[in-house]
Short mmCIF file of C-alpha atoms in Angstrom, two decimals:
data_model
loop_
_atom_site.label_atom_id
_atom_site.label_comp_id
_atom_site.label_asym_id
_atom_site.label_seq_id
_atom_site.Cartn_x
_atom_site.Cartn_y
_atom_site.Cartn_z
CA UNK A 1 0.00 0.00 0.00
CA UNK A 2 1.10 3.57 -0.65
CA UNK A 3 1.67 5.16 2.76
CA UNK A 4 2.80 8.60 1.74
CA UNK A 5 3.04 10.72 -1.37
CA UNK A 6 4.96 13.99 -1.76
CA UNK A 7 4.72 16.27 -4.76
CA UNK A 8 6.40 19.57 -5.52
CA UNK A 9 5.88 21.79 -8.58
CA UNK A 10 3.52 19.57 -10.59
CA UNK A 11 0.81 21.45 -12.48
CA UNK A 12 -1.40 23.20 -9.86
CA UNK A 13 0.35 21.44 -6.96
CA UNK A 14 2.99 23.73 -5.51
CA UNK A 15 3.83 21.48 -2.59
CA UNK A 16 1.91 18.74 -0.83
CA UNK A 17 2.42 15.75 1.45
CA UNK A 18 -0.44 13.33 1.90
CA UNK A 19 -0.84 10.05 3.75
CA UNK A 20 -2.93 7.55 1.82
CA UNK A 21 -5.32 4.98 3.29
CA UNK A 22 -7.01 1.92 1.75
CA UNK A 23 -9.78 4.21 0.41
CA UNK A 24 -9.05 7.74 -0.82
CA UNK A 25 -11.96 9.73 -2.28
CA UNK A 26 -11.01 13.12 -3.70
CA UNK A 27 -13.74 15.76 -3.86
CA UNK A 28 -13.53 19.36 -4.97
CA UNK A 29 -14.68 21.98 -7.43
CA UNK A 30 -13.76 21.88 -11.10
CA UNK A 31 -10.23 23.21 -11.48
CA UNK A 32 -9.30 22.65 -7.83
CA UNK A 33 -6.64 20.08 -8.69
CA UNK A 34 -8.23 16.64 -8.32
CA UNK A 35 -7.36 15.70 -11.88
CA UNK A 36 -3.79 16.93 -11.42
CA UNK A 37 -3.34 14.63 -8.43
CA UNK A 38 -4.73 11.73 -10.45
CA UNK A 39 -2.52 12.77 -13.38
CA UNK A 40 0.56 12.52 -11.16
CA UNK A 41 0.09 8.75 -11.14
CA UNK A 42 0.00 8.86 -14.93
CA UNK A 43 3.36 10.65 -14.79
CA UNK A 44 4.74 7.96 -12.46
CA UNK A 45 3.46 5.18 -14.72
CA UNK A 46 5.08 6.80 -17.76
CA UNK A 47 8.34 7.15 -15.83
CA UNK A 48 8.26 3.44 -15.05
CA UNK A 49 7.39 2.40 -18.62
CA UNK A 50 10.17 4.65 -19.98
CA UNK A 51 7.62 6.79 -21.79
CA UNK A 52 8.32 10.07 -19.97
CA UNK A 53 9.26 12.09 -23.05
CA UNK A 54 6.11 11.08 -24.91
CA UNK A 55 4.10 12.09 -21.85
CA UNK A 56 5.81 15.50 -21.77
CA UNK A 57 5.13 15.93 -25.49
CA UNK A 58 1.45 15.06 -24.99
CA UNK A 59 1.31 17.75 -22.30
CA UNK A 60 2.79 20.24 -24.80
CA UNK A 61 6.15 20.51 -23.04
CA UNK A 62 7.60 21.03 -19.58
CA UNK A 63 6.00 24.48 -19.39
CA UNK A 64 2.61 22.82 -18.91
CA UNK A 65 3.83 20.19 -16.44
CA UNK A 66 5.72 22.41 -14.00
CA UNK A 67 3.83 24.55 -11.47
CA UNK A 68 3.31 28.00 -13.04
CA UNK A 69 5.72 27.09 -15.81
CA UNK A 70 9.47 27.30 -16.26
CA UNK A 71 9.89 30.78 -14.81
CA UNK A 72 8.62 29.80 -11.36
CA UNK A 73 9.59 26.11 -11.07
CA UNK A 74 13.18 25.00 -11.63
CA UNK A 75 12.46 21.31 -10.99
CA UNK A 76 9.69 18.81 -10.27
CA UNK A 77 10.03 16.49 -7.29
CA UNK A 78 8.07 13.39 -6.32
CA UNK A 79 8.31 10.69 -3.66
CA UNK A 80 6.12 7.65 -2.96
CA UNK A 81 6.56 5.42 0.09
CA UNK A 82 5.21 1.85 0.05
CA UNK A 83 4.29 -0.19 3.16
CA UNK A 84 6.79 1.70 5.34
CA UNK A 85 9.56 -0.29 3.69
CA UNK A 86 10.29 0.86 0.14
CA UNK A 87 10.16 4.20 -1.63
CA UNK A 88 10.78 5.74 -5.00
CA UNK A 89 11.74 9.37 -5.48
CA UNK A 90 12.83 11.50 -8.40
CA UNK A 91 13.71 15.01 -9.44
CA UNK A 92 13.12 16.24 -12.98
CA UNK A 93 14.66 19.36 -14.53
CA UNK A 94 13.82 20.99 -17.86
CA UNK A 95 16.31 21.16 -20.69
CA UNK A 96 16.51 23.70 -23.51
CA UNK A 97 14.32 21.57 -25.78
CA UNK A 98 11.38 21.76 -23.39
CA UNK A 99 11.69 18.20 -22.07
CA UNK A 100 12.43 16.98 -18.56
CA UNK A 101 15.45 14.88 -17.60
CA UNK A 102 16.37 13.08 -14.37
CA UNK A 103 18.44 15.06 -11.91
CA UNK A 104 17.82 12.27 -9.38
CA UNK A 105 16.23 8.83 -9.82
CA UNK A 106 16.33 6.89 -6.55
CA UNK A 107 14.91 3.81 -4.82
CA UNK A 108 14.95 3.69 -1.05
CA UNK A 109 14.69 0.89 1.52
CA UNK A 110 13.70 1.52 5.14
CA UNK A 111 15.76 -0.57 7.56
CA UNK A 112 14.92 0.97 10.93
CA UNK A 113 12.27 2.76 12.91
CA UNK A 114 13.42 6.35 12.57
CA UNK A 115 12.29 8.65 9.80
CA UNK A 116 15.84 8.98 8.49
CA UNK A 117 16.68 5.24 8.49
CA UNK A 118 16.57 4.86 4.72
CA UNK A 119 19.16 3.26 2.46
CA UNK A 120 19.08 4.73 -1.02
CA UNK A 121 20.36 3.53 -4.37
CA UNK A 122 20.71 5.95 -7.24
CA UNK A 123 19.61 4.78 -10.67
CA UNK A 124 21.71 7.48 -12.28
CA UNK A 125 21.15 11.05 -13.43
CA UNK A 126 21.14 13.04 -16.63
CA UNK A 127 18.95 10.50 -18.42
CA UNK A 128 15.77 11.28 -20.36
CA UNK A 129 14.17 8.03 -19.19
CA UNK A 130 14.31 6.17 -15.87
CA UNK A 131 16.39 3.01 -15.65
CA UNK A 132 14.22 1.44 -12.94
CA UNK A 133 12.40 -0.92 -15.30
CA UNK A 134 15.74 -2.45 -16.39
CA UNK A 135 16.91 -3.20 -12.85
CA UNK A 136 16.65 -6.69 -11.35
CA UNK A 137 16.57 -7.79 -7.73
CA UNK A 138 14.14 -8.00 -4.83
CA UNK A 139 14.25 -4.39 -3.71
CA UNK A 140 13.45 -3.16 -7.21
CA UNK A 141 10.79 -5.79 -7.81
CA UNK A 142 8.62 -4.49 -4.98
CA UNK A 143 8.62 -0.88 -6.19
CA UNK A 144 8.12 -1.95 -9.80
CA UNK A 145 5.05 -3.99 -8.83
CA UNK A 146 3.33 -0.87 -7.55
CA UNK A 147 4.45 1.54 -10.24
CA UNK A 148 3.33 -0.81 -13.01
CA UNK A 149 -0.20 -0.80 -11.52
CA UNK A 150 -0.66 2.98 -11.72
CA UNK A 151 -3.26 2.94 -14.48
CA UNK A 152 -6.10 5.46 -14.44
CA UNK A 153 -9.44 3.89 -15.29
CA UNK A 154 -12.00 6.14 -16.93
CA UNK A 155 -14.99 4.57 -18.62
CA UNK A 156 -16.35 7.85 -19.98
CA UNK A 157 -16.46 7.03 -23.69
CA UNK A 158 -19.63 5.12 -24.51
CA UNK A 159 -20.20 6.74 -27.91
CA UNK A 160 -21.07 4.70 -31.00
CA UNK A 161 -17.39 4.44 -31.91
CA UNK A 162 -16.16 3.63 -28.38
CA UNK A 163 -13.80 0.67 -28.25
CA UNK A 164 -15.92 -1.00 -25.58
CA UNK A 165 -18.68 -1.39 -28.19
CA UNK A 166 -16.46 -2.77 -30.94
CA UNK A 167 -14.97 -6.19 -31.59
CA UNK A 168 -11.61 -6.69 -29.90
CA UNK A 169 -8.81 -9.25 -30.05
CA UNK A 170 -9.73 -12.27 -27.98
CA UNK A 171 -6.13 -12.54 -26.72
CA UNK A 172 -6.24 -9.04 -25.19
CA UNK A 173 -7.16 -10.53 -21.84
CA UNK A 174 -4.16 -10.14 -19.54
CA UNK A 175 -5.76 -7.17 -17.75
CA UNK A 176 -8.69 -4.80 -18.19
CA UNK A 177 -7.74 -1.79 -20.30
CA UNK A 178 -8.12 1.69 -18.82
CA UNK A 179 -11.02 2.48 -21.16
CA UNK A 180 -12.45 -1.08 -20.95
CA UNK A 181 -11.88 -1.42 -24.69
CA UNK A 182 -11.17 -5.13 -24.15
CA UNK A 183 -14.11 -5.78 -21.80
CA UNK A 184 -15.50 -8.61 -23.94
CA UNK A 185 -12.13 -10.40 -24.14
CA UNK A 186 -11.45 -9.99 -20.43
CA UNK A 187 -14.92 -11.21 -19.43
CA UNK A 188 -14.48 -14.19 -21.75
CA UNK A 189 -11.21 -15.00 -19.98
CA UNK A 190 -12.95 -14.81 -16.59
CA UNK A 191 -15.81 -16.96 -17.86
CA UNK A 192 -13.38 -19.68 -18.96
CA UNK A 193 -10.76 -19.50 -16.20
CA UNK A 194 -12.44 -17.85 -13.19
CA UNK A 195 -16.13 -18.82 -13.39
CA UNK A 196 -16.89 -17.90 -9.75
CA UNK A 197 -15.72 -14.31 -10.27
CA UNK A 198 -17.56 -14.20 -13.59
CA UNK A 199 -20.82 -15.28 -11.92
CA UNK A 200 -20.38 -12.63 -9.21
CA UNK A 201 -20.04 -9.96 -11.91
CA UNK A 202 -23.22 -11.13 -13.63
CA UNK A 203 -25.07 -11.21 -10.30
CA UNK A 204 -24.12 -7.64 -9.31
CA UNK A 205 -25.08 -6.38 -12.78
CA UNK A 206 -28.52 -8.03 -12.43
CA UNK A 207 -28.96 -6.22 -9.10
CA UNK A 208 -28.78 -2.81 -10.83
CA UNK A 209 -30.21 -3.83 -14.23
CA UNK A 210 -33.01 -6.35 -13.53
CA UNK A 211 -33.65 -6.88 -17.26
CA UNK A 212 -30.11 -8.29 -17.69
CA UNK A 213 -29.94 -12.08 -17.66
CA UNK A 214 -26.41 -13.09 -18.67
CA UNK A 215 -23.47 -12.47 -20.97
CA UNK A 216 -23.14 -14.46 -24.18
CA UNK A 217 -19.43 -14.49 -24.91
CA UNK A 218 -18.09 -16.51 -27.82
CA UNK A 219 -15.39 -15.99 -30.45
CA UNK A 220 -16.64 -14.52 -33.71
CA UNK A 221 -17.77 -17.32 -36.04
CA UNK A 222 -15.89 -15.90 -39.03
CA UNK A 223 -12.88 -14.29 -37.36
CA UNK A 224 -12.18 -16.50 -34.38
CA UNK A 225 -9.51 -14.13 -33.05
CA UNK A 226 -12.20 -11.48 -32.40
CA UNK A 227 -14.92 -11.20 -29.78
CA UNK A 228 -17.71 -8.69 -29.09
CA UNK A 229 -19.68 -7.92 -25.94
CA UNK A 230 -22.97 -9.78 -26.20
CA UNK A 231 -25.74 -10.38 -23.67
CA UNK A 232 -29.32 -11.52 -23.21
CA UNK A 233 -32.18 -10.00 -21.36
CA UNK A 234 -34.57 -12.00 -19.23
CA UNK A 235 -37.20 -14.12 -20.98
CA UNK A 236 -35.49 -13.79 -24.35
CA UNK A 237 -33.24 -15.96 -26.50
CA UNK A 238 -32.07 -13.05 -28.65
CA UNK A 239 -28.45 -11.96 -28.44
CA UNK A 240 -28.04 -8.25 -27.79
CA UNK A 241 -24.92 -6.08 -27.98
CA UNK A 242 -23.29 -3.13 -26.23
CA UNK A 243 -25.10 -0.70 -28.53
CA UNK A 244 -28.34 -1.87 -26.87
CA UNK A 245 -27.20 -1.00 -23.35
CA UNK A 246 -27.64 2.34 -21.63
CA UNK A 247 -24.42 4.25 -21.06
CA UNK A 248 -24.78 3.87 -17.30
CA UNK A 249 -25.29 0.10 -17.46
CA UNK A 250 -22.32 -0.33 -19.77
CA UNK A 251 -20.09 1.70 -17.45
CA UNK A 252 -21.32 -0.27 -14.44
CA UNK A 253 -20.41 -3.50 -16.23
CA UNK A 254 -16.85 -2.21 -16.64
CA UNK A 255 -16.66 -1.03 -13.03
CA UNK A 256 -18.00 -4.34 -11.69
CA UNK A 257 -15.46 -6.25 -13.78
CA UNK A 258 -12.63 -4.03 -12.56
CA UNK A 259 -13.55 -4.32 -8.87
CA UNK A 260 -14.59 -8.00 -8.81
CA UNK A 261 -11.76 -9.51 -10.84
CA UNK A 262 -10.00 -12.32 -8.94
CA UNK A 263 -6.54 -10.73 -8.88
CA UNK A 264 -6.87 -7.04 -8.15
CA UNK A 265 -4.12 -4.56 -9.05
CA UNK A 266 -2.09 -3.18 -6.13
CA UNK A 267 -3.65 0.23 -6.78
CA UNK A 268 -6.94 1.07 -8.48
CA UNK A 269 -7.35 4.66 -9.65
CA UNK A 270 -10.74 5.68 -11.08
CA UNK A 271 -11.69 9.07 -12.48
CA UNK A 272 -15.36 9.98 -11.83
CA UNK A 273 -16.75 6.42 -11.64
CA UNK A 274 -20.26 7.71 -10.91
CA UNK A 275 -20.74 9.17 -14.39
CA UNK A 276 -24.17 8.22 -15.76
CA UNK A 277 -25.05 5.90 -12.87
CA UNK A 278 -28.41 5.77 -11.10
CA UNK A 279 -28.21 6.57 -7.34
CA UNK A 280 -28.97 2.90 -6.55
CA UNK A 281 -26.09 1.82 -8.80
CA UNK A 282 -23.82 4.37 -7.09
CA UNK A 283 -24.59 2.77 -3.72
CA UNK A 284 -23.78 -0.66 -5.17
CA UNK A 285 -20.54 0.77 -6.58
CA UNK A 286 -19.58 2.07 -3.13
CA UNK A 287 -20.03 -1.44 -1.74
CA UNK A 288 -17.76 -2.86 -4.45
CA UNK A 289 -15.14 -0.22 -3.67
CA UNK A 290 -15.19 -1.07 0.04
CA UNK A 291 -14.87 -4.78 -0.69
CA UNK A 292 -12.02 -4.26 -3.14
CA UNK A 293 -10.16 -2.04 -0.64
CA UNK A 294 -9.43 -5.14 1.46
CA UNK A 295 -7.01 -6.24 -1.28
CA UNK A 296 -6.23 -3.11 -3.27
CA UNK A 297 -5.71 0.55 -2.49
CA UNK A 298 -8.47 2.67 -4.05
CA UNK A 299 -8.02 6.26 -5.25
CA UNK A 300 -11.09 7.98 -6.71
CA UNK A 301 -11.92 11.44 -7.98
CA UNK A 302 -15.65 12.22 -7.80
CA UNK A 303 -18.30 14.92 -7.98
CA UNK A 304 -21.06 12.70 -6.53
CA UNK A 305 -22.57 13.53 -3.15
CA UNK A 306 -24.35 10.15 -3.24
CA UNK A 307 -21.04 8.32 -3.59
CA UNK A 308 -19.35 10.39 -0.86
CA UNK A 309 -22.21 9.62 1.57
CA UNK A 310 -21.18 5.95 1.52
CA UNK A 311 -17.78 6.61 3.10
CA UNK A 312 -16.39 7.77 6.41
CA UNK A 313 -14.80 11.22 6.80
CA UNK A 314 -11.35 9.60 7.00
CA UNK A 315 -11.82 8.27 3.46
CA UNK A 316 -12.51 11.77 2.10
CA UNK A 317 -9.88 14.23 0.84
CA UNK A 318 -11.11 17.71 -0.03
CA UNK A 319 -9.25 19.64 -2.71
CA UNK A 320 -9.39 23.44 -2.81
CA UNK A 321 -7.57 26.11 -4.79
CA UNK A 322 -5.93 28.56 -2.38
CA UNK A 323 -3.31 31.18 -3.25
CA UNK A 324 -3.17 29.79 -6.78
CA UNK A 325 -2.28 26.28 -5.67
CA UNK A 326 -4.09 23.03 -4.85
CA UNK A 327 -4.53 22.21 -1.16
CA UNK A 328 -5.43 18.70 -0.01
CA UNK A 329 -7.06 18.00 3.38
CA UNK A 330 -8.12 14.60 4.72
CA UNK A 331 -11.27 14.81 6.83
CA UNK A 332 -11.55 13.63 10.42
CA UNK A 333 -14.57 12.18 12.26
CA UNK A 334 -13.54 13.66 15.59
CA UNK A 335 -13.41 17.24 14.31
CA UNK A 336 -16.79 16.80 12.58
CA UNK A 337 -18.59 14.81 15.30
CA UNK A 338 -21.00 17.62 16.22
CA UNK A 339 -21.97 18.15 12.58
CA UNK A 340 -22.29 14.43 11.90
CA UNK A 341 -25.01 14.06 14.53
CA UNK A 342 -27.41 15.78 12.14
CA UNK A 343 -25.78 15.71 8.70
CA UNK A 344 -24.06 13.22 6.43
CA UNK A 345 -20.56 13.86 5.09
CA UNK A 346 -22.17 14.59 1.71
CA UNK A 347 -24.40 17.22 3.31
CA UNK A 348 -21.36 18.87 4.87
CA UNK A 349 -19.66 18.95 1.49
CA UNK A 350 -22.75 20.42 -0.15
CA UNK A 351 -22.99 23.07 2.60
CA UNK A 352 -19.28 23.87 2.15
CA UNK A 353 -18.53 23.02 5.79
CA UNK A 354 -15.57 20.82 4.88
CA UNK A 355 -14.47 22.75 1.76
CA UNK A 356 -14.14 21.31 -1.70
CA UNK A 357 -16.78 23.65 -3.16
CA UNK A 358 -16.45 26.65 -5.53
#
């Protein structure tokens, strides 16, 4: 589990240090910085996969990655501590071409009880890409396991051309893609290899979509390397497809698959999972999140009061924009106990008692 994350000079985040728990629900107004915090994990993932320069290019250069641009921020710093034992930290500096290179690229191992009892090993400096992925050995393996799981799931695209609605390669089943573009292939894998998990997914979908009976997942009869999401409704033998699902139901199918898969990622990061969901489905989603948090650390960005109401204050992190920078505050039941006698945590957010509002 990620215990602590430190960020300096990344987008709207001037400086922050935040302890993470099994469930971390970020709430805040548009533009407060929730997406920038989530995007930091995208940066970390691209560092690990040696795709940093492409990431910088997609962001239109270092100017748009550094806090207030090149004139105000000389370097970007990040540090993530895992299970009080291992850590990864880095410092990036801009070059004249508008890219960022590694001033420091370090793994750390905690061998004592004091805050300073860390052994560190430098992976080198001056490089455009991290060398962590190339390193072998136990101490690297642990950090790499986490960093390789930092994918941001967003099931927003349910348009006619969305990948989730198209045929996909049946062999694309090692993990669920961030946009669920391989949902059919991954569900087919679970159906064949993990039938208990597959049945649980069907059952939870039926609880929010009573007309849904079951999935019908088979390789395409002409092109056997392809598969498409197919299902049946109750009291019917007709095969239906993703095009015949509501956007909310389709997104819930992806969320249920993500959170009920038999081998959960170390970290699950979801951007606005409530999009298009009925309030009843949002409550079901909260239950899935809580269950998954026993095995995986959950980080969510949301605008849903209904979703927030399902969690304790300690699970909630408010994000506000103060003095032109993002400020992150984890809530506390003790400090809110008088308010919580009459109001839910969602009510307090809506009333701007805990912040996170425009």
